[in-house]
PDB file of C-alpha atoms in Angstrom:
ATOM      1  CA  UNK O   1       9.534  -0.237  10.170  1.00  0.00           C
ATOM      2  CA  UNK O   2       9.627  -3.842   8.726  1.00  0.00           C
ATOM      3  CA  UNK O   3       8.242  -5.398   6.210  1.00  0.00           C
ATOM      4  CA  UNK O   4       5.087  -7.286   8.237  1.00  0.00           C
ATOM      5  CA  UNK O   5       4.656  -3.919  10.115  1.00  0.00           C
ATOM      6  CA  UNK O   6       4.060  -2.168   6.901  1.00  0.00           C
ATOM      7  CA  UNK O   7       2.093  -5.128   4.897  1.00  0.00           C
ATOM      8  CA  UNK O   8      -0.118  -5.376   8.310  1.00  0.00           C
ATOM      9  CA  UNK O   9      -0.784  -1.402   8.085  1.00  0.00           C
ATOM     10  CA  UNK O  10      -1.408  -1.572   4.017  1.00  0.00           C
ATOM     11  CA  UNK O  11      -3.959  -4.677   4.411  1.00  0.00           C
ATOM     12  CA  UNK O  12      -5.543  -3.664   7.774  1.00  0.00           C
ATOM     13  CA  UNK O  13      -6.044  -0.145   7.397  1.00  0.00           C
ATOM     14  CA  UNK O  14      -6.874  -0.702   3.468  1.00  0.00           C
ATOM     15  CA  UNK O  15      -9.212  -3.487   4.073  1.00  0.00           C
ATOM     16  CA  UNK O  16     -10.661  -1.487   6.764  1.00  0.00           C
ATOM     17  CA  UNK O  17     -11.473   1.189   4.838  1.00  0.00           C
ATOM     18  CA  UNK O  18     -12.665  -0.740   1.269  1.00  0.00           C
ATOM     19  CA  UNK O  19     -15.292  -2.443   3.668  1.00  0.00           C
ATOM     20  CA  UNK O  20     -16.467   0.882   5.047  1.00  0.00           C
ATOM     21  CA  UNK O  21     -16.729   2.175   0.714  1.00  0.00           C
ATOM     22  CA  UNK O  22     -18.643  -1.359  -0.422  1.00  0.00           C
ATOM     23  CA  UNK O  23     -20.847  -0.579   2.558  1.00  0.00           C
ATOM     24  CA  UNK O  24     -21.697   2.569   1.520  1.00  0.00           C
ATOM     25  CA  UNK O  25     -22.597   1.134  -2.264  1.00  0.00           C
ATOM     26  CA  UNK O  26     -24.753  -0.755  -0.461  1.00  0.00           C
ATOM     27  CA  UNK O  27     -26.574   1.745   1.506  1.00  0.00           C
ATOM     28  CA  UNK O  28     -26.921   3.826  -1.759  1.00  0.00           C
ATOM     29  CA  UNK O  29     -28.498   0.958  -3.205  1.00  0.00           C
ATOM     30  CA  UNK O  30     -30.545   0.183  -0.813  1.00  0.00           C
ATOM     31  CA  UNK O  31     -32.339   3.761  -0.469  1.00  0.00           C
ATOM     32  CA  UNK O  32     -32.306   3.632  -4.388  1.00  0.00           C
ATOM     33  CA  UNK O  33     -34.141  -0.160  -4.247  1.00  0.00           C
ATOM     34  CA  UNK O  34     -36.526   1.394  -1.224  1.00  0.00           C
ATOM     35  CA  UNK O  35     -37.641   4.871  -3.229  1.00  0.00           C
ATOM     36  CA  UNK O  36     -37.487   3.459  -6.842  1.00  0.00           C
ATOM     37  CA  UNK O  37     -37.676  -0.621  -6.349  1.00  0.00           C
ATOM     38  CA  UNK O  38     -35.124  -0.873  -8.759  1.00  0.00           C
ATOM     39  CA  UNK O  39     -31.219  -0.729  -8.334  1.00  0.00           C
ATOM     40  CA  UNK O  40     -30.377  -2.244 -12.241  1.00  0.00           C
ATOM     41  CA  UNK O  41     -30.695   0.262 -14.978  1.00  0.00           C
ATOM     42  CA  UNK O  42     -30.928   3.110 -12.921  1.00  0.00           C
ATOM     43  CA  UNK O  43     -28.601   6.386 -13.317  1.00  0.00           C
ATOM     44  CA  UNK O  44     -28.765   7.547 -10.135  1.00  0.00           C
ATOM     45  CA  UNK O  45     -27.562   5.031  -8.282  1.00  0.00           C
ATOM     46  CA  UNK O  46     -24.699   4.498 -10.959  1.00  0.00           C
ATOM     47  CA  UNK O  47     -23.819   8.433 -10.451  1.00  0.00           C
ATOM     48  CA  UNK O  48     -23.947   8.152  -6.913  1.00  0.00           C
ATOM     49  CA  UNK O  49     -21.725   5.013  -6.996  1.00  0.00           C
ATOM     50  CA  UNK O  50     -18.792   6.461  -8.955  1.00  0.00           C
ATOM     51  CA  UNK O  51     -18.627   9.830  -6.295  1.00  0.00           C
ATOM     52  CA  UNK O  52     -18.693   7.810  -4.001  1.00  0.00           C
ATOM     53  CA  UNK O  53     -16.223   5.112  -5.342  1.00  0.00           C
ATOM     54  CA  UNK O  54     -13.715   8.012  -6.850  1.00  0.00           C
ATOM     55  CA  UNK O  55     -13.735  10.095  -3.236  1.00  0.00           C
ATOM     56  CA  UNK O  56     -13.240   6.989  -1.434  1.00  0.00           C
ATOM     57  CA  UNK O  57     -10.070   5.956  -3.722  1.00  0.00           C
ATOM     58  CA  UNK O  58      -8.846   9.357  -3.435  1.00  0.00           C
ATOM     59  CA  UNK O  59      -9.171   9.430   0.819  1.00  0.00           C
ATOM     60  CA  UNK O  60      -8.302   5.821   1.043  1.00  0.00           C
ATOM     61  CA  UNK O  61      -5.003   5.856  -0.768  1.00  0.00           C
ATOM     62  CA  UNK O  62      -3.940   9.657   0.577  1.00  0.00           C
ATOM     63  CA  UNK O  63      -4.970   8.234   4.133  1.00  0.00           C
ATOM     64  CA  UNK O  64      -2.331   5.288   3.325  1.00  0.00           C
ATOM     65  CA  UNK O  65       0.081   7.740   1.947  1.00  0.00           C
ATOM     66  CA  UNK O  66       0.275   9.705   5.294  1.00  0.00           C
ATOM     67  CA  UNK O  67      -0.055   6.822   7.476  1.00  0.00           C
ATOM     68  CA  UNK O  68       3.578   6.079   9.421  1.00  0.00           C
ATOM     69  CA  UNK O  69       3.764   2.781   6.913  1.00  0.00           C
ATOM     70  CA  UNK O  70       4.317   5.080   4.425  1.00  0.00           C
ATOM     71  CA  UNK O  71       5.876   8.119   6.410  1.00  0.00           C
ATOM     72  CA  UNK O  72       3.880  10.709   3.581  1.00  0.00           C
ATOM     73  CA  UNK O  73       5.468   8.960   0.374  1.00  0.00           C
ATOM     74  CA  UNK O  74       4.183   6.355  -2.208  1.00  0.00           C
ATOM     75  CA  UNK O  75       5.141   5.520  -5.687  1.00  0.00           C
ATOM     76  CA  UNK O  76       2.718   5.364  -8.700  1.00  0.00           C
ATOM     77  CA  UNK O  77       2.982   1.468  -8.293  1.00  0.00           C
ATOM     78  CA  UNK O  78       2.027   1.586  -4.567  1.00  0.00           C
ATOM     79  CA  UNK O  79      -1.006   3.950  -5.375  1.00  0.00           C
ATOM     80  CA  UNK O  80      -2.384   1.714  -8.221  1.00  0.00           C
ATOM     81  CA  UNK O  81      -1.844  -1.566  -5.961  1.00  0.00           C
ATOM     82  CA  UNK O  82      -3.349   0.467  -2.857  1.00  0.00           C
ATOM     83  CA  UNK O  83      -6.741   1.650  -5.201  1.00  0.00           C
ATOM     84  CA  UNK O  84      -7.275  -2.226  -6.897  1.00  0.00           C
ATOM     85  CA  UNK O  85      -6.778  -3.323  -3.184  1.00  0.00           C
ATOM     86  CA  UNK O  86      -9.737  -1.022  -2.158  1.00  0.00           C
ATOM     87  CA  UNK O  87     -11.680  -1.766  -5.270  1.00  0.00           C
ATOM     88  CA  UNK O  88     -11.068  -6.151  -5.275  1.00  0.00           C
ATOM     89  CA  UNK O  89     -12.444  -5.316  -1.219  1.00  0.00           C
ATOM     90  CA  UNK O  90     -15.369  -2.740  -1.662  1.00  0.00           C
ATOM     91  CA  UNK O  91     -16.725  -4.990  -5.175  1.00  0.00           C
ATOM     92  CA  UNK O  92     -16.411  -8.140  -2.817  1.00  0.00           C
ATOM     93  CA  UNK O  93     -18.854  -6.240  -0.098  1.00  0.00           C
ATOM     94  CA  UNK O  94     -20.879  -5.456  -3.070  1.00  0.00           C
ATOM     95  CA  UNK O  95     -21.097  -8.441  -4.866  1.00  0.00           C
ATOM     96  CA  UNK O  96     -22.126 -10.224  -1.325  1.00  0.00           C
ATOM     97  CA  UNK O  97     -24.970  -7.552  -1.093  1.00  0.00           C
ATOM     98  CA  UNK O  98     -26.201  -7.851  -4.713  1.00  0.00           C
ATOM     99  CA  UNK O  99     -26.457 -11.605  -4.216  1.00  0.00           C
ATOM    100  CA  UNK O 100     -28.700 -11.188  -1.190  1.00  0.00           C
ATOM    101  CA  UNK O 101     -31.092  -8.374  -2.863  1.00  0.00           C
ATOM    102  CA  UNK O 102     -31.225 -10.370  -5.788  1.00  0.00           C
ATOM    103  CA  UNK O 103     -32.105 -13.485  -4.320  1.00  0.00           C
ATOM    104  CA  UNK O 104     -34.738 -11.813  -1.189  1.00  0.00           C
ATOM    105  CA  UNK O 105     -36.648  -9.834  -4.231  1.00  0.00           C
ATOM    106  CA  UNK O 106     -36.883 -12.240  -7.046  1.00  0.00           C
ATOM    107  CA  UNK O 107     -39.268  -9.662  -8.827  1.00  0.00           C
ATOM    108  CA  UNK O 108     -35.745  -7.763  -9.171  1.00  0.00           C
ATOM    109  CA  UNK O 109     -34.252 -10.673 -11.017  1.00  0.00           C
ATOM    110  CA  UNK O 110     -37.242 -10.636 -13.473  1.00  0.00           C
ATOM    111  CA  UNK O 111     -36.968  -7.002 -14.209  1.00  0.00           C
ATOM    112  CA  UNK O 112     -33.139  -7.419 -15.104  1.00  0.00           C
ATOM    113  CA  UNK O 113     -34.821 -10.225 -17.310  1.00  0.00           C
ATOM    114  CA  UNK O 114     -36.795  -8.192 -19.022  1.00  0.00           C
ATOM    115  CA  UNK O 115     -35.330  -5.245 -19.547  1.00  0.00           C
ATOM    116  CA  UNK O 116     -32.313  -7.727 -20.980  1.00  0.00           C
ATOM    117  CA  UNK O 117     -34.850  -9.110 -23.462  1.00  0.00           C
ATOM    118  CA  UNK O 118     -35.934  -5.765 -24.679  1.00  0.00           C
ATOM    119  CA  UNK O 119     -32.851  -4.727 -25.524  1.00  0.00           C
ATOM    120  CA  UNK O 120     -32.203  -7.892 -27.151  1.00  0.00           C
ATOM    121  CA  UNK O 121     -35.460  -7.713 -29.322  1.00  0.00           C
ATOM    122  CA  UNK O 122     -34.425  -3.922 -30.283  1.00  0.00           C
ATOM    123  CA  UNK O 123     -30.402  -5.163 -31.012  1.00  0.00           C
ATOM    124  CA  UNK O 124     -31.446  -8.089 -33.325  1.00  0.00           C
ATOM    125  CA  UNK O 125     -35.247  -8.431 -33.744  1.00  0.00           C
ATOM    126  CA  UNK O 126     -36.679 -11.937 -34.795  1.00  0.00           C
ATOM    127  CA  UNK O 127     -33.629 -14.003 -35.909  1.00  0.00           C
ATOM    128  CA  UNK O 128     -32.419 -16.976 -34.469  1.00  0.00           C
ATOM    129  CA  UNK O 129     -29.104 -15.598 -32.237  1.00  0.00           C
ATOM    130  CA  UNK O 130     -32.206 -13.809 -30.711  1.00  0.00           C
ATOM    131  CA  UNK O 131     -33.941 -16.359 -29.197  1.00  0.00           C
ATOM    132  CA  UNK O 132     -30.621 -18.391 -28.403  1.00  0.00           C
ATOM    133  CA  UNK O 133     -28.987 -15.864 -26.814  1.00  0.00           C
ATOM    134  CA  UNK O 134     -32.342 -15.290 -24.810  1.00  0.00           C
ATOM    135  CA  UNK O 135     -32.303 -18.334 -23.772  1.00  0.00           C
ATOM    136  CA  UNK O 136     -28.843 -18.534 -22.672  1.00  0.00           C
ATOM    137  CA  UNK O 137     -28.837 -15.438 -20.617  1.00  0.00           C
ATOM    138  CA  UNK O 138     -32.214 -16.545 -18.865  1.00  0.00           C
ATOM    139  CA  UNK O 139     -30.607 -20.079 -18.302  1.00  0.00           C
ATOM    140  CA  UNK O 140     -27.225 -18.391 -16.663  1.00  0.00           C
ATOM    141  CA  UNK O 141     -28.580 -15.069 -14.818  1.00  0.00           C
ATOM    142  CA  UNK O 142     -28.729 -15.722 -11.475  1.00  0.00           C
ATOM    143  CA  UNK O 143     -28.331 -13.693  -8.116  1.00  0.00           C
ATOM    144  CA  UNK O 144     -24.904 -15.486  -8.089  1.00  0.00           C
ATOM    145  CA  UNK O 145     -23.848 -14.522 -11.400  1.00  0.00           C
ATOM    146  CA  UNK O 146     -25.111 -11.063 -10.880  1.00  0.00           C
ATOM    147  CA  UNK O 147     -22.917 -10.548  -8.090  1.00  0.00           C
ATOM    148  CA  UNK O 148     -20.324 -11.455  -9.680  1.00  0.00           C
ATOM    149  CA  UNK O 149     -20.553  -8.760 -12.302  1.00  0.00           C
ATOM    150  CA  UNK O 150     -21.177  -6.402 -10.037  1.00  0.00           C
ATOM    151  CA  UNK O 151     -17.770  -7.624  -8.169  1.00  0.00           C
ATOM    152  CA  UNK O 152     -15.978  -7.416 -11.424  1.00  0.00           C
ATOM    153  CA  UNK O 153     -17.261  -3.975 -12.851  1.00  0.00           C
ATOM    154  CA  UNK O 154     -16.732  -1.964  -9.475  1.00  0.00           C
ATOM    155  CA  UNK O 155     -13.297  -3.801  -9.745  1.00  0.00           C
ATOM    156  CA  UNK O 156     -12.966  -2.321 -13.553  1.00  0.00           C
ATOM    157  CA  UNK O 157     -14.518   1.452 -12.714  1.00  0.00           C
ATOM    158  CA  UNK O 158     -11.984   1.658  -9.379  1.00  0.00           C
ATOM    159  CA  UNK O 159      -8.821   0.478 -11.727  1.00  0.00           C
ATOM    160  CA  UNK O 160     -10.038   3.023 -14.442  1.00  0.00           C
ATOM    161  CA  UNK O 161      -9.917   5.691 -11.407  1.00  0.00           C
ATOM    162  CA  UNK O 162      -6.713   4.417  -9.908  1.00  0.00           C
ATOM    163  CA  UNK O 163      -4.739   5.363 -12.750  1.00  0.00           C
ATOM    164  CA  UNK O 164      -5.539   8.420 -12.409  1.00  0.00           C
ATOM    165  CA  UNK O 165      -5.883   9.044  -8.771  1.00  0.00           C
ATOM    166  CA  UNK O 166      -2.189   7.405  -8.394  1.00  0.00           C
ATOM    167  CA  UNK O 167      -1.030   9.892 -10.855  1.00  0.00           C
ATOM    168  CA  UNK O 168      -1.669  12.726  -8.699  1.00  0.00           C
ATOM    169  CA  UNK O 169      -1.171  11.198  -4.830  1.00  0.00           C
ATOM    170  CA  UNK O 170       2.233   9.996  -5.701  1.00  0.00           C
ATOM    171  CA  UNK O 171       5.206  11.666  -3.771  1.00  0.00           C
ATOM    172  CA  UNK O 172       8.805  10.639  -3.484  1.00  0.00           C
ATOM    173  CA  UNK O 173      10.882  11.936  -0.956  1.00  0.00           C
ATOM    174  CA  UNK O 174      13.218  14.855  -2.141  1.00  0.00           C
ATOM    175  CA  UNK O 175      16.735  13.822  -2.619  1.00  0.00           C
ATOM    176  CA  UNK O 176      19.298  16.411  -1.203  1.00  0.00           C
ATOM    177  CA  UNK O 177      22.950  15.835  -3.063  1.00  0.00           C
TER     178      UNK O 177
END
């Protein structure tokens, strides 16, 4: 198999597959948002999220392993690069949906706001970094930037469970002398 038969397989079937896991975050959000109307803060959802996120890295990288790219081998380094592929891909799909709930249900955006504040009035009470730091974080939180946390945390929580998920999918082949 060649080279550009094997990337194709690795970014097709991977890509595939990372779209199908950040659609299911957002389907888990979205029944969270309809039965609680809020998807920030909210332990459920996060729960939910990481089974979701660690099965998915587990099924999507084995599924690579055995695929004829890979002909039921894969080093550690393959694994890990497989998993962030899969997590960059399924934050991506989630980062695009948190952008559009965020910016369809403003009322959303103000309860991140808040809840934000409060913590920031319990952390530091009446001083000045306070209120600037307030301010700041009102001025920059948007739907956009939002997303993009969301895009780089999913990409953070699917490394953390790559390492470890690479550790045990790996297989050489068996070298006979």
């Amino acid at each position: 198999m060649t080279i550009q038969t094997k990337n194709r397989v690795f970014y097709g079937q991977l890509s595939l597959f990372a779209v199908l896991i950040g659609g299911c975050f957002a389907v888990a959000s979205w029944l969270c948002f309809m039965n609680t109307g809020q998807v920030f803060n909210n332990p459920t959802l996060d729960r939910t999220i990481s089974f979701l996120f660690t099965i998915g890295l587990f099924l999507g990288i084995r599924q690579y392993r055995d695929s004829s790219a890979q002909q039921g081998f894969i080093t550690y380094g393959k694994a890990l690069l497989s998993g962030m592929w899969i997590s960059l891909l399924s934050g991506f799909v989630y980062c695009l949906y948190s952008v559009w709930l965020y910016s369809l249900h403003p009322e959303l955006l103000t309860n991140y706001l808040n809840i934000a504040r409060e913590t920031m009035r319990q952390l530091y009470g009446d001083s000045p970094f306070r209120e600037m730091t307030e301010q700041f974080f009102t001025t920059f939180t948007t739907p956009f930037t939002i997303g993009l946390s969301e895009l780089f945390g999913k990409f953070i929580n699917g490394l953390i469970f790559t390492l470890i998920i690479a550790a045990f999918l790996r297989k050489q082949p068996t070298k006979i002398m």
